[in-house]
């Protein structure tokens, strides 16, 4: 039961990465349609506009990615994911209801802002999962993004333009709803001084009572990690700290004598 809650929460957080993969591959299914005489838009896209459709999201990603750390530390891991998921939902709304070339390009630019989600989700997952499954769970973000790209290719081949857009919009809305039920990262809450909320978050992700010994032990570990001066480090932490201590600088002769 302890791991079950963490696996479910990981799946919900990674689901947002899947919707990113869907949107990333979306132009490959629509570019030929947009450029043809039978386009669903108000006019066929020019060659330049077709190139922009595939590149605008990469340009806007360069704007948002440098500020990821600021949003993660200010808003928190959960609400940072929600913010970018909402922006992605807005881009799908524009694509679904607007049929102008300019609107589609604007939605593509807006989507690029959300392409930093695969950077945020692994941080979130690593802070809510216990050490024994942390590595495997963190890798799920990239796996889900790849699955999303595959789903996008399949929908583009079998669904009509409007049906695909509504399906993708529904996926992003579902992602926002699901992640709203999760708790914030305990580490982020502790850094902000919200210890009671951190205890509730640990209890939520471990599937146990807030007053259990497991919660208290993890809370102590977080305190030591965030405040090394408190002492009481475990043998593993002491070994890690000793490895991180700066070694004395050797002269070239001492170096040769030691390693030859």
Tab-separated table of C-alpha atoms in Angstrom:
chain	number	residue	atom	x	y	z
A	1	UNK	CA	0.000	0.000	0.000
A	2	UNK	CA	2.932	2.328	0.742
A	3	UNK	CA	4.282	2.083	-2.793
A	4	UNK	CA	0.838	2.036	-4.431
A	5	UNK	CA	0.074	5.682	-3.614
A	6	UNK	CA	3.471	6.741	-4.933
A	7	UNK	CA	3.041	4.789	-8.172
A	8	UNK	CA	-0.418	6.283	-8.763
A	9	UNK	CA	0.857	9.799	-8.031
A	10	UNK	CA	3.795	9.230	-10.368
A	11	UNK	CA	1.419	8.109	-13.104
A	12	UNK	CA	-0.702	11.239	-12.684
A	13	UNK	CA	2.310	13.562	-12.790
A	14	UNK	CA	3.794	11.732	-15.783
A	15	UNK	CA	0.451	11.864	-17.578
A	16	UNK	CA	1.072	15.582	-18.127
A	17	UNK	CA	4.295	14.653	-19.928
A	18	UNK	CA	2.266	12.369	-22.174
A	19	UNK	CA	0.087	15.289	-23.244
A	20	UNK	CA	3.285	17.219	-24.003
A	21	UNK	CA	4.360	14.390	-26.294
A	22	UNK	CA	0.980	14.467	-28.041
A	23	UNK	CA	1.264	18.170	-28.760
A	24	UNK	CA	4.907	17.892	-29.802
A	25	UNK	CA	4.051	15.406	-32.566
A	26	UNK	CA	0.771	17.096	-33.540
A	27	UNK	CA	2.213	19.221	-36.419
A	28	UNK	CA	3.369	16.083	-38.241
A	29	UNK	CA	-0.268	14.971	-38.521
A	30	UNK	CA	-1.671	18.312	-39.607
A	31	UNK	CA	0.978	20.130	-41.654
A	32	UNK	CA	0.034	18.472	-44.928
A	33	UNK	CA	-3.644	19.223	-44.293
A	34	UNK	CA	-2.931	22.861	-43.429
A	35	UNK	CA	-0.897	23.345	-46.608
A	36	UNK	CA	-3.411	21.722	-48.957
A	37	UNK	CA	-6.287	23.334	-50.849
A	38	UNK	CA	-8.734	21.360	-48.668
A	39	UNK	CA	-7.374	22.847	-45.460
A	40	UNK	CA	-9.636	23.177	-42.434
A	41	UNK	CA	-8.233	26.655	-41.798
A	42	UNK	CA	-9.362	29.926	-43.344
A	43	UNK	CA	-6.615	29.608	-45.977
A	44	UNK	CA	-3.749	27.257	-46.842
A	45	UNK	CA	-0.526	27.758	-44.928
A	46	UNK	CA	2.445	29.078	-46.843
A	47	UNK	CA	5.762	27.257	-46.781
A	48	UNK	CA	7.133	29.761	-44.268
A	49	UNK	CA	4.113	29.388	-41.988
A	50	UNK	CA	4.454	25.613	-42.180
A	51	UNK	CA	8.050	25.902	-41.017
A	52	UNK	CA	6.953	28.178	-38.180
A	53	UNK	CA	4.331	25.659	-37.072
A	54	UNK	CA	7.042	23.167	-36.251
A	55	UNK	CA	9.610	25.597	-34.869
A	56	UNK	CA	7.688	28.201	-32.849
A	57	UNK	CA	7.297	25.845	-29.895
A	58	UNK	CA	11.068	25.381	-29.746
A	59	UNK	CA	11.595	29.145	-29.821
A	60	UNK	CA	9.167	29.792	-26.963
A	61	UNK	CA	10.691	26.904	-24.995
A	62	UNK	CA	13.937	28.880	-24.929
A	63	UNK	CA	12.024	31.636	-23.136
A	64	UNK	CA	10.437	29.509	-20.405
A	65	UNK	CA	13.137	26.940	-19.637
A	66	UNK	CA	15.627	29.422	-18.057
A	67	UNK	CA	12.938	30.398	-15.534
A	68	UNK	CA	11.943	26.854	-14.552
A	69	UNK	CA	13.944	26.854	-11.320
A	70	UNK	CA	12.332	30.142	-10.270
A	71	UNK	CA	8.804	28.825	-10.812
A	72	UNK	CA	9.599	25.485	-9.159
A	73	UNK	CA	10.929	27.136	-5.999
A	74	UNK	CA	8.327	29.915	-5.906
A	75	UNK	CA	5.107	28.128	-6.829
A	76	UNK	CA	6.102	24.645	-5.760
A	77	UNK	CA	6.424	21.490	-7.804
A	78	UNK	CA	2.729	20.665	-7.957
A	79	UNK	CA	1.469	24.141	-8.808
A	80	UNK	CA	4.245	24.657	-11.343
A	81	UNK	CA	3.018	21.536	-13.154
A	82	UNK	CA	-0.552	22.805	-12.914
A	83	UNK	CA	0.377	26.223	-14.288
A	84	UNK	CA	2.021	24.844	-17.412
A	85	UNK	CA	-0.739	22.255	-17.835
A	86	UNK	CA	-3.319	25.062	-17.809
A	87	UNK	CA	-1.300	26.992	-20.408
A	88	UNK	CA	-1.217	23.874	-22.548
A	89	UNK	CA	-4.992	23.550	-22.159
A	90	UNK	CA	-5.406	27.130	-23.362
A	91	UNK	CA	-3.342	26.348	-26.461
A	92	UNK	CA	-5.606	23.381	-27.238
A	93	UNK	CA	-8.701	25.545	-26.755
A	94	UNK	CA	-7.325	28.001	-29.327
A	95	UNK	CA	-6.602	25.182	-31.779
A	96	UNK	CA	-10.042	23.639	-31.261
A	97	UNK	CA	-12.200	26.748	-31.651
A	98	UNK	CA	-10.121	28.894	-34.026
A	99	UNK	CA	-9.577	28.197	-37.710
A	100	UNK	CA	-7.239	31.053	-38.586
A	101	UNK	CA	-3.629	30.413	-39.499
A	102	UNK	CA	-2.429	33.113	-37.125
A	103	UNK	CA	-4.324	31.544	-34.209
A	104	UNK	CA	-2.781	28.130	-34.863
A	105	UNK	CA	0.703	29.640	-34.915
A	106	UNK	CA	-0.022	31.537	-31.695
A	107	UNK	CA	-1.186	28.307	-30.046
A	108	UNK	CA	2.008	26.588	-31.173
A	109	UNK	CA	4.083	29.362	-29.615
A	110	UNK	CA	2.049	29.132	-26.405
A	111	UNK	CA	2.541	25.390	-26.245
A	112	UNK	CA	6.313	25.814	-26.358
A	113	UNK	CA	6.170	27.568	-22.995
A	114	UNK	CA	4.902	24.284	-21.533
A	115	UNK	CA	7.728	22.180	-22.925
A	116	UNK	CA	9.615	22.633	-19.664
A	117	UNK	CA	7.149	20.286	-17.921
A	118	UNK	CA	9.416	17.241	-18.499
A	119	UNK	CA	12.017	19.108	-16.422
A	120	UNK	CA	9.636	19.784	-13.520
A	121	UNK	CA	7.904	16.410	-13.280
A	122	UNK	CA	11.069	14.367	-12.476
A	123	UNK	CA	11.872	16.791	-9.645
A	124	UNK	CA	8.362	16.400	-8.284
A	125	UNK	CA	8.445	12.606	-8.557
A	126	UNK	CA	11.890	12.293	-6.954
A	127	UNK	CA	10.666	14.225	-3.909
A	128	UNK	CA	7.454	12.255	-3.340
A	129	UNK	CA	8.825	8.722	-3.871
A	130	UNK	CA	10.863	6.676	-1.437
A	131	UNK	CA	14.455	5.837	-2.293
A	132	UNK	CA	13.810	2.202	-3.273
A	133	UNK	CA	11.635	3.143	-6.274
A	134	UNK	CA	12.782	6.705	-6.942
A	135	UNK	CA	14.963	5.953	-9.951
A	136	UNK	CA	12.382	3.863	-11.767
A	137	UNK	CA	9.578	6.312	-11.063
A	138	UNK	CA	11.600	9.333	-12.205
A	139	UNK	CA	12.243	7.750	-15.602
A	140	UNK	CA	8.492	7.469	-16.205
A	141	UNK	CA	8.319	11.132	-17.257
A	142	UNK	CA	10.332	10.504	-20.431
A	143	UNK	CA	8.539	7.206	-21.055
A	144	UNK	CA	5.127	8.870	-20.910
A	145	UNK	CA	6.295	11.663	-23.208
A	146	UNK	CA	7.363	9.078	-25.785
A	147	UNK	CA	4.024	7.297	-25.412
A	148	UNK	CA	2.287	10.617	-26.025
A	149	UNK	CA	4.135	11.073	-29.304
A	150	UNK	CA	3.086	7.576	-30.383
A	151	UNK	CA	-0.533	8.301	-29.426
A	152	UNK	CA	-0.408	11.523	-31.451
A	153	UNK	CA	0.781	9.669	-34.554
A	154	UNK	CA	-1.981	7.071	-34.147
A	155	UNK	CA	-4.720	9.659	-33.641
A	156	UNK	CA	-3.481	11.655	-36.615
A	157	UNK	CA	-3.771	8.589	-38.802
A	158	UNK	CA	-7.196	7.379	-37.670
A	159	UNK	CA	-9.123	10.425	-36.409
A	160	UNK	CA	-10.424	13.472	-38.207
A	161	UNK	CA	-8.926	16.884	-37.482
A	162	UNK	CA	-11.716	18.106	-35.184
A	163	UNK	CA	-12.101	14.805	-33.335
A	164	UNK	CA	-8.364	14.671	-32.668
A	165	UNK	CA	-8.357	18.228	-31.327
A	166	UNK	CA	-11.240	17.553	-28.949
A	167	UNK	CA	-9.592	14.336	-27.783
A	168	UNK	CA	-6.316	16.142	-27.068
A	169	UNK	CA	-8.147	18.955	-25.281
A	170	UNK	CA	-9.920	16.397	-23.097
A	171	UNK	CA	-6.584	14.784	-22.245
A	172	UNK	CA	-5.063	18.037	-21.029
A	173	UNK	CA	-8.151	18.978	-18.996
A	174	UNK	CA	-8.071	15.541	-17.372
A	175	UNK	CA	-4.416	16.063	-16.485
A	176	UNK	CA	-5.155	19.361	-14.723
A	177	UNK	CA	-8.023	17.773	-12.777
A	178	UNK	CA	-6.019	14.720	-11.717
A	179	UNK	CA	-2.947	16.593	-10.519
A	180	UNK	CA	-5.120	18.903	-8.410
A	181	UNK	CA	-5.803	15.921	-6.127
A	182	UNK	CA	-2.109	15.409	-5.349
A	183	UNK	CA	-0.180	16.944	-2.469
A	184	UNK	CA	2.770	19.278	-2.765
A	185	UNK	CA	6.295	17.942	-2.410
A	186	UNK	CA	7.195	17.498	1.301
A	187	UNK	CA	10.670	18.927	0.687
A	188	UNK	CA	9.250	22.120	-0.815
A	189	UNK	CA	6.810	22.484	2.083
A	190	UNK	CA	9.619	22.060	4.614
A	191	UNK	CA	11.718	24.683	2.850
A	192	UNK	CA	8.787	27.085	3.097
A	193	UNK	CA	8.383	26.321	6.807
A	194	UNK	CA	5.067	24.467	6.466
A	195	UNK	CA	5.931	21.461	8.599
A	196	UNK	CA	2.350	20.379	9.312
A	197	UNK	CA	1.514	20.389	5.601
A	198	UNK	CA	4.720	18.428	4.959
A	199	UNK	CA	3.625	15.781	7.478
A	200	UNK	CA	0.269	15.455	5.753
A	201	UNK	CA	1.991	15.170	2.373
A	202	UNK	CA	4.319	12.418	3.625
A	203	UNK	CA	1.375	10.543	5.142
A	204	UNK	CA	-0.542	10.902	1.864
A	205	UNK	CA	2.243	9.533	-0.316
A	206	UNK	CA	3.136	6.740	2.132
A	207	UNK	CA	-0.493	5.709	2.631
A	208	UNK	CA	-0.282	5.918	6.395
A	209	UNK	CA	-1.441	7.977	9.371
A	210	UNK	CA	-0.023	11.426	9.959
A	211	UNK	CA	1.063	10.337	13.461
A	212	UNK	CA	2.849	7.161	12.363
A	213	UNK	CA	6.517	6.482	13.100
A	214	UNK	CA	7.257	6.362	9.371
A	215	UNK	CA	6.121	9.954	8.937
A	216	UNK	CA	8.174	11.112	11.921
A	217	UNK	CA	11.302	9.352	10.662
A	218	UNK	CA	11.007	10.883	7.190
A	219	UNK	CA	10.354	14.283	8.716
A	220	UNK	CA	13.548	13.991	10.773
A	221	UNK	CA	15.467	12.994	7.659
A	222	UNK	CA	14.157	16.062	5.831
A	223	UNK	CA	15.126	18.313	8.746
A	224	UNK	CA	18.681	16.952	8.723
A	225	UNK	CA	18.909	17.302	4.944
A	226	UNK	CA	17.736	20.914	5.017
A	227	UNK	CA	19.593	21.851	8.230
A	228	UNK	CA	22.907	19.946	8.463
A	229	UNK	CA	23.833	21.857	11.635
A	230	UNK	CA	21.130	19.987	13.559
A	231	UNK	CA	23.367	16.912	13.730
A	232	UNK	CA	22.166	13.393	14.284
A	233	UNK	CA	23.148	12.252	10.817
A	234	UNK	CA	22.857	8.610	9.883
A	235	UNK	CA	26.031	6.602	9.071
A	236	UNK	CA	25.187	6.818	5.377
A	237	UNK	CA	24.850	10.606	5.590
A	238	UNK	CA	28.125	10.874	7.538
A	239	UNK	CA	29.935	8.874	4.858
A	240	UNK	CA	28.413	11.062	2.150
A	241	UNK	CA	29.439	14.243	3.957
A	242	UNK	CA	32.991	12.947	4.388
A	243	UNK	CA	33.178	12.203	0.673
A	244	UNK	CA	32.076	15.747	-0.088
A	245	UNK	CA	34.790	17.353	2.056
A	246	UNK	CA	37.449	19.129	0.045
A	247	UNK	CA	40.667	17.134	-0.122
A	248	UNK	CA	43.957	18.963	0.507
A	249	UNK	CA	45.641	20.122	-2.677
A	250	UNK	CA	48.749	18.107	-3.541
A	251	UNK	CA	51.874	19.468	-5.145
A	252	UNK	CA	52.902	17.946	-8.452
A	253	UNK	CA	55.656	15.945	-6.730
A	254	UNK	CA	53.257	14.608	-4.059
A	255	UNK	CA	50.776	13.690	-6.770
A	256	UNK	CA	53.388	11.735	-8.724
A	257	UNK	CA	54.606	10.003	-5.572
A	258	UNK	CA	51.079	8.967	-4.620
A	259	UNK	CA	49.829	7.702	-7.967
A	260	UNK	CA	53.005	6.231	-9.508
